[in-house]
Amino acid sequence: MGEAAPATVVILDFGAQYGQLIARRVREANVYSELLPWDTPWEEIAARAPAAVILSGGPESTLAPDAPGVDRRLWDAGVPVLGICYGIQLIARDLGGTLVPATHREYGPTTFELLERSPLTAGAAERSRVWMSHGDTVEKPPPGFSVIGHTPRCAIAAMGDPRRRIYGVQFHPEVVHTEAGHRILSNFLHGIADIKSTWRMESFVEQSVAEIRRTVGEGRVICALSGGVDSAVAATLVARAIGERLTCIFVDTGLLRLGEAESVVAAFRDVLHLRVVKVDAQERFLARLAGVVDPEEKRIRIGHEFIAIFEEEARKLLDVEWLVQGTLYPDVIESKTPGSKAGHKIKSHHNVGGLPATMNLKLIEPLRLLFKDEVRAVGRVLGLPSEIVERQPFPGPGLAVRVLGEVTSDRLRTLRLADAIVTGEIEGAHLAPHPWQYFAVLTPLQSVGVMGDGRTYANLVAVRAITSEDGMTADWARLPHDLLERISTRIVNEVPGINRIAYDVTSKPPATVEWE
Ligand code: XMP
């Protein structure tokens, strides 16, 4: 007998900023979910036999004449429903409650106070902090509903009809700032909808592998491995699905850290048994970078050279139709959000995003619905070595943006030695919390020093270590002084050409993480 299909929760997306965050919270409760557009016809929803439906928030007003709504057959289907923000307002509108239009909008934290006992809030504190982001509010609940709790500015912040198992909350239980959020979602899924916690990251792996097999059929696939966790996990998933029909191209730009190219190739070939074509392109990159000091010019030249090499290699392989990319959900939202980073270019980020347009390859993005830490969890399930799964972010243009001024093989060698000391010492210190990213920067600045009775006139190395959630903002890490001292002493003693060390104490903004 085959295993029963896992219980599915359908999340209907009304254009919420947090749609995938709801899906992620449902995964954290070990329940499988699918995010579908709000106008999905009931037949398609019913085909998934959902064990529960969650209605997301959204930017519109339910009071607008053409406001997005749900297929009304949902209300009579006997399926438990949780409406969040816009979702609670839809419940009120469709089932006979009333709404008040926004006179002011409410954003940010406020205090939620329970008014009655409900299975939705079982175990939650009488008063807790919740996070709001809305305009309209529910004025009168529909028949059969009672008010579960309120906040100072929202009389009906949670309501429910236990008989029909339909509930709504005006606040956002999916964001971490809502203290009882996890409990409310878990109460809804496990208590009210009676769903068992059976879904695991292993299930994600199995589902993705099956989906990749279906999509690719007998086709051939290539990917660009960078050594980073995203491309590694994406490639390993595809290899699980289609084995030898995946070829990974690893371009050794000569801009990697000490021993990195060798260890990446060894991990992929010997541990993960992927088919890896290693291209030694150090000379080509050095030639392209000769005499270039402008940071943008470096980034652009490296990006172009990378694409040129990738195309040359791809052309040598026959019948390739597909390209795998390790795109994550935050990249997807960022690229869709007008006015975000794309609006104001700070740096030309280097990735292989430009490839399919010129090469006519179809894209597979198996991680497009996941967040970074979930990708790491998938990597662990796939058995990736911890040096890849836990690897800190590394810029596409590599050490070229950490060698300030011209990039030469001598200057790269100097930086590699200094950087190995910085990373080795910080990792050896087992700090808690561990900095998010840390590295050395070679500056062209020279200063006077004294070593063994002699005058030196040598370069300055800067040490950068930051704390961050996502690299978008960052603070400098408060490293212990004795650790900084060890780093400084070792670099000056062990790396020829360096006589002074500075520690970077700038946050982002106003600085960026990388120096170029
Ligand atoms: P910045 O310097 O922009 O860096 O504050 C933010 C984060 O992004 C990394 N970074 C890059 N990552 N391609 C990447 O994939 C790039 O071109 C690139 N440049 C910077 C940087 O290391 C930090 O984690």
Coordinates of N, CA, C and O in Angstrom, one line a residue, residues 201-279:
M201 N 11.3 18.4 5.7 CA 12.2 18.9 4.6 C 12.5 17.7 3.7 O 12.6 17.9 2.5
E202 N 12.5 16.5 4.2 CA 12.7 15.3 3.3 C 11.6 15.3 2.3 O 11.8 14.9 1.1
S203 N 10.4 15.7 2.7 CA 9.3 15.6 1.8 C 9.5 16.7 0.7 O 9.1 16.4 -0.5
F204 N 10.0 17.8 1.1 CA 10.3 18.8 0.1 C 11.3 18.3 -1.0 O 11.1 18.5 -2.2
V205 N 12.3 17.6 -0.5 CA 13.3 17.0 -1.4 C 12.6 16.0 -2.3 O 12.8 16.1 -3.6
E206 N 11.8 15.1 -1.8 CA 11.1 14.1 -2.7 C 10.2 14.8 -3.7 O 10.3 14.4 -4.9
Q207 N 9.5 15.8 -3.2 CA 8.6 16.5 -4.2 C 9.3 17.2 -5.2 O 9.0 17.1 -6.4
S208 N 10.4 17.9 -4.8 CA 11.2 18.6 -5.9 C 11.8 17.7 -6.9 O 11.8 18.0 -8.1
V209 N 12.3 16.6 -6.4 CA 13.0 15.7 -7.3 C 12.0 15.1 -8.3 O 12.2 15.1 -9.5
A210 N 10.8 14.8 -7.8 CA 9.7 14.3 -8.7 C 9.4 15.4 -9.7 O 9.2 15.1 -10.9
E211 N 9.3 16.6 -9.2 CA 8.8 17.7 -10.1 C 9.9 18.0 -11.2 O 9.6 18.2 -12.4
I212 N 11.2 18.0 -10.8 CA 12.3 18.2 -11.7 C 12.3 17.1 -12.8 O 12.4 17.4 -14.0
R213 N 12.1 15.8 -12.4 CA 12.0 14.7 -13.3 C 10.9 15.0 -14.4 O 11.1 14.8 -15.6
R214 N 9.7 15.4 -13.9 CA 8.6 15.6 -14.8 C 8.9 16.7 -15.7 O 8.7 16.7 -16.9
T215 N 9.5 17.8 -15.2 CA 9.7 19.0 -16.0 C 10.8 18.8 -17.1 O 10.6 19.1 -18.3
V216 N 11.9 18.1 -16.7 CA 13.0 18.0 -17.6 C 12.9 16.9 -18.5 O 13.4 16.9 -19.6
G217 N 12.1 15.9 -18.2 CA 12.0 14.7 -19.0 C 13.3 14.1 -19.3 O 14.1 13.8 -18.4
E218 N 13.6 13.9 -20.6 CA 14.9 13.3 -21.0 C 15.9 14.4 -21.3 O 17.0 14.1 -21.8
G219 N 15.6 15.6 -21.0 CA 16.5 16.7 -21.3 C 17.8 16.8 -20.6 O 18.0 16.1 -19.6
R220 N 18.7 17.6 -21.0 CA 20.0 17.8 -20.4 C 20.0 19.2 -19.7 O 19.4 20.2 -20.2
V221 N 20.8 19.3 -18.6 CA 20.8 20.5 -17.8 C 22.2 20.9 -17.5 O 23.0 20.1 -17.3
I222 N 22.4 22.3 -17.4 CA 23.7 22.7 -16.9 C 23.5 23.7 -15.8 O 22.4 24.3 -15.6
C223 N 24.5 23.9 -15.0 CA 24.5 24.9 -13.9 C 25.9 25.5 -13.7 O 26.9 24.8 -14.1
A224 N 25.9 26.7 -13.2 CA 27.1 27.3 -12.8 C 27.3 27.1 -11.3 O 26.5 27.6 -10.6
L225 N 28.3 26.4 -10.9 CA 28.5 26.2 -9.5 C 29.5 27.3 -9.0 O 30.5 27.6 -9.7
S226 N 29.1 28.0 -7.9 CA 30.0 29.0 -7.4 C 30.7 28.5 -6.1 O 31.7 29.1 -5.7
G227 N 30.2 27.5 -5.5 CA 30.6 27.1 -4.2 C 29.7 27.5 -3.1 O 29.8 27.1 -2.0
G228 N 28.8 28.5 -3.5 CA 27.9 29.0 -2.5 C 26.8 28.0 -2.3 O 26.6 27.1 -3.1
V229 N 26.1 28.2 -1.2 CA 25.1 27.2 -0.7 C 23.9 27.1 -1.7 O 23.4 26.0 -2.0
D230 N 23.5 28.2 -2.3 CA 22.3 28.1 -3.1 C 22.5 27.3 -4.4 O 21.7 26.4 -4.7
S231 N 23.6 27.6 -5.1 CA 23.8 26.9 -6.3 C 24.1 25.4 -6.0 O 23.8 24.5 -6.8
A232 N 24.8 25.2 -4.9 CA 25.1 23.8 -4.5 C 23.9 23.0 -4.2 O 23.7 21.8 -4.7
V233 N 22.9 23.6 -3.5 CA 21.7 22.8 -3.1 C 20.9 22.6 -4.4 O 20.4 21.5 -4.6
A234 N 20.8 23.7 -5.2 CA 20.0 23.5 -6.4 C 20.6 22.4 -7.3 O 19.8 21.6 -7.8
A235 N 21.9 22.4 -7.5 CA 22.5 21.4 -8.4 C 22.3 20.0 -7.8 O 22.1 19.1 -8.5
T236 N 22.5 19.9 -6.5 CA 22.4 18.6 -5.9 C 21.0 18.0 -6.1 O 20.8 16.8 -6.3
L237 N 20.0 18.9 -5.9 CA 18.6 18.4 -6.1 C 18.4 17.9 -7.5 O 17.8 16.9 -7.8
V238 N 18.9 18.7 -8.5 CA 18.7 18.3 -9.9 C 19.4 17.0 -10.2 O 18.9 16.1 -10.9
A239 N 20.6 16.9 -9.6 CA 21.4 15.7 -9.8 C 20.6 14.5 -9.2 O 20.6 13.4 -9.8
R240 N 20.0 14.6 -8.1 CA 19.2 13.6 -7.5 C 18.1 13.1 -8.5 O 17.7 12.0 -8.6
A241 N 17.6 14.1 -9.3 CA 16.5 13.8 -10.2 C 16.9 13.2 -11.5 O 16.3 12.2 -12.0
I242 N 18.0 13.7 -12.0 CA 18.4 13.3 -13.4 C 19.8 12.8 -13.5 O 20.3 12.5 -14.6
G243 N 20.5 12.7 -12.4 CA 21.9 12.1 -12.4 C 22.8 12.7 -13.4 O 23.0 14.0 -13.4
E244 N 23.4 11.9 -14.2 CA 24.5 12.3 -15.2 C 24.1 13.3 -16.2 O 24.9 13.9 -16.9
R245 N 22.8 13.5 -16.4 CA 22.3 14.5 -17.4 C 22.5 15.9 -16.9 O 22.2 16.8 -17.6
L246 N 23.0 16.1 -15.7 CA 23.3 17.4 -15.2 C 24.8 17.6 -15.3 O 25.6 16.8 -14.8
T247 N 25.3 18.7 -15.9 CA 26.7 19.0 -15.9 C 26.9 20.4 -15.2 O 26.2 21.3 -15.5
C248 N 27.8 20.4 -14.2 CA 28.0 21.6 -13.5 C 29.3 22.2 -14.0 O 30.3 21.5 -14.2
I249 N 29.3 23.5 -14.2 CA 30.5 24.2 -14.7 C 31.0 25.1 -13.6 O 30.3 25.9 -13.0
F250 N 32.2 24.8 -13.2 CA 32.9 25.6 -12.1 C 34.0 26.4 -12.8 O 35.0 25.9 -13.3
V251 N 33.8 27.7 -12.7 CA 34.9 28.6 -13.3 C 35.8 29.1 -12.2 O 35.4 29.8 -11.3
D252 N 37.0 28.6 -12.3 CA 38.0 29.1 -11.3 C 38.5 30.5 -11.9 O 39.4 30.5 -12.8
T253 N 38.0 31.5 -11.3 CA 38.4 32.9 -11.7 C 39.7 33.3 -11.2 O 40.2 34.4 -11.6
G254 N 40.3 32.6 -10.3 CA 41.5 33.0 -9.6 C 41.2 34.1 -8.6 O 42.1 34.6 -8.0
L255 N 39.9 34.3 -8.3 CA 39.5 35.4 -7.4 C 38.9 34.8 -6.1 O 38.2 35.4 -5.4
L256 N 39.2 33.5 -5.9 CA 38.6 32.8 -4.7 C 39.6 32.8 -3.6 O 40.8 33.2 -3.8
R257 N 39.1 32.4 -2.4 CA 39.9 32.4 -1.2 C 40.9 31.2 -1.2 O 40.9 30.4 -2.1
L258 N 41.8 31.2 -0.2 CA 42.8 30.2 -0.1 C 42.3 28.8 -0.1 O 41.4 28.5 0.7
G259 N 42.7 28.0 -1.1 CA 42.3 26.6 -1.1 C 40.8 26.4 -1.5 O 40.3 25.2 -1.6
E260 N 40.1 27.5 -1.9 CA 38.7 27.3 -2.1 C 38.3 26.6 -3.4 O 37.4 25.7 -3.3
A261 N 39.0 26.9 -4.4 CA 38.6 26.2 -5.7 C 38.8 24.7 -5.6 O 37.9 24.0 -6.0
E262 N 39.9 24.3 -5.0 CA 40.2 22.9 -4.8 C 39.1 22.2 -3.9 O 38.6 21.2 -4.2
S263 N 38.7 22.9 -2.8 CA 37.8 22.2 -1.9 C 36.4 22.2 -2.5 O 35.7 21.2 -2.3
V264 N 36.0 23.2 -3.3 CA 34.7 23.2 -3.9 C 34.6 22.0 -4.9 O 33.7 21.2 -4.9
V265 N 35.6 21.9 -5.7 CA 35.6 20.9 -6.7 C 35.6 19.5 -6.1 O 34.9 18.6 -6.4
A266 N 36.5 19.4 -5.0 CA 36.5 18.1 -4.4 C 35.2 17.7 -3.7 O 34.7 16.6 -3.8
A267 N 34.6 18.7 -3.1 CA 33.3 18.4 -2.4 C 32.3 17.9 -3.5 O 31.5 17.0 -3.3
F268 N 32.2 18.6 -4.6 CA 31.2 18.3 -5.6 C 31.5 17.0 -6.3 O 30.6 16.2 -6.6
R269 N 32.8 16.8 -6.7 CA 33.1 15.5 -7.4 C 33.1 14.3 -6.5 O 32.5 13.3 -6.8
D270 N 33.9 14.4 -5.4 CA 34.1 13.2 -4.6 C 33.1 12.9 -3.6 O 32.8 11.8 -3.3
V271 N 32.5 14.0 -3.0 CA 31.5 13.7 -2.0 C 30.1 13.6 -2.6 O 29.3 12.7 -2.3
L272 N 29.8 14.5 -3.5 CA 28.4 14.6 -4.0 C 28.3 13.8 -5.3 O 27.2 13.7 -5.9
H273 N 29.4 13.5 -5.9 CA 29.5 12.7 -7.2 C 28.7 13.5 -8.3 O 28.0 12.8 -9.1
L274 N 28.9 14.8 -8.4 CA 28.3 15.5 -9.5 C 29.3 15.5 -10.6 O 30.5 15.4 -10.4
R275 N 28.8 15.7 -11.8 CA 29.7 15.8 -13.0 C 30.1 17.3 -13.1 O 29.3 18.1 -13.4
V276 N 31.4 17.5 -12.8 CA 31.9 18.9 -12.7 C 32.9 19.2 -13.8 O 33.9 18.5 -13.9
V277 N 32.7 20.2 -14.6 CA 33.7 20.7 -15.6 C 34.4 21.9 -14.9 O 33.7 22.9 -14.6
K278 N 35.7 21.7 -14.6 CA 36.4 22.8 -14.0 C 37.2 23.6 -15.1 O 37.9 23.0 -15.8
V279 N 36.9 24.9 -15.1 CA 37.6 25.7 -16.1 C 38.6 26.6 -15.4 O 38.2 27.4 -14.5

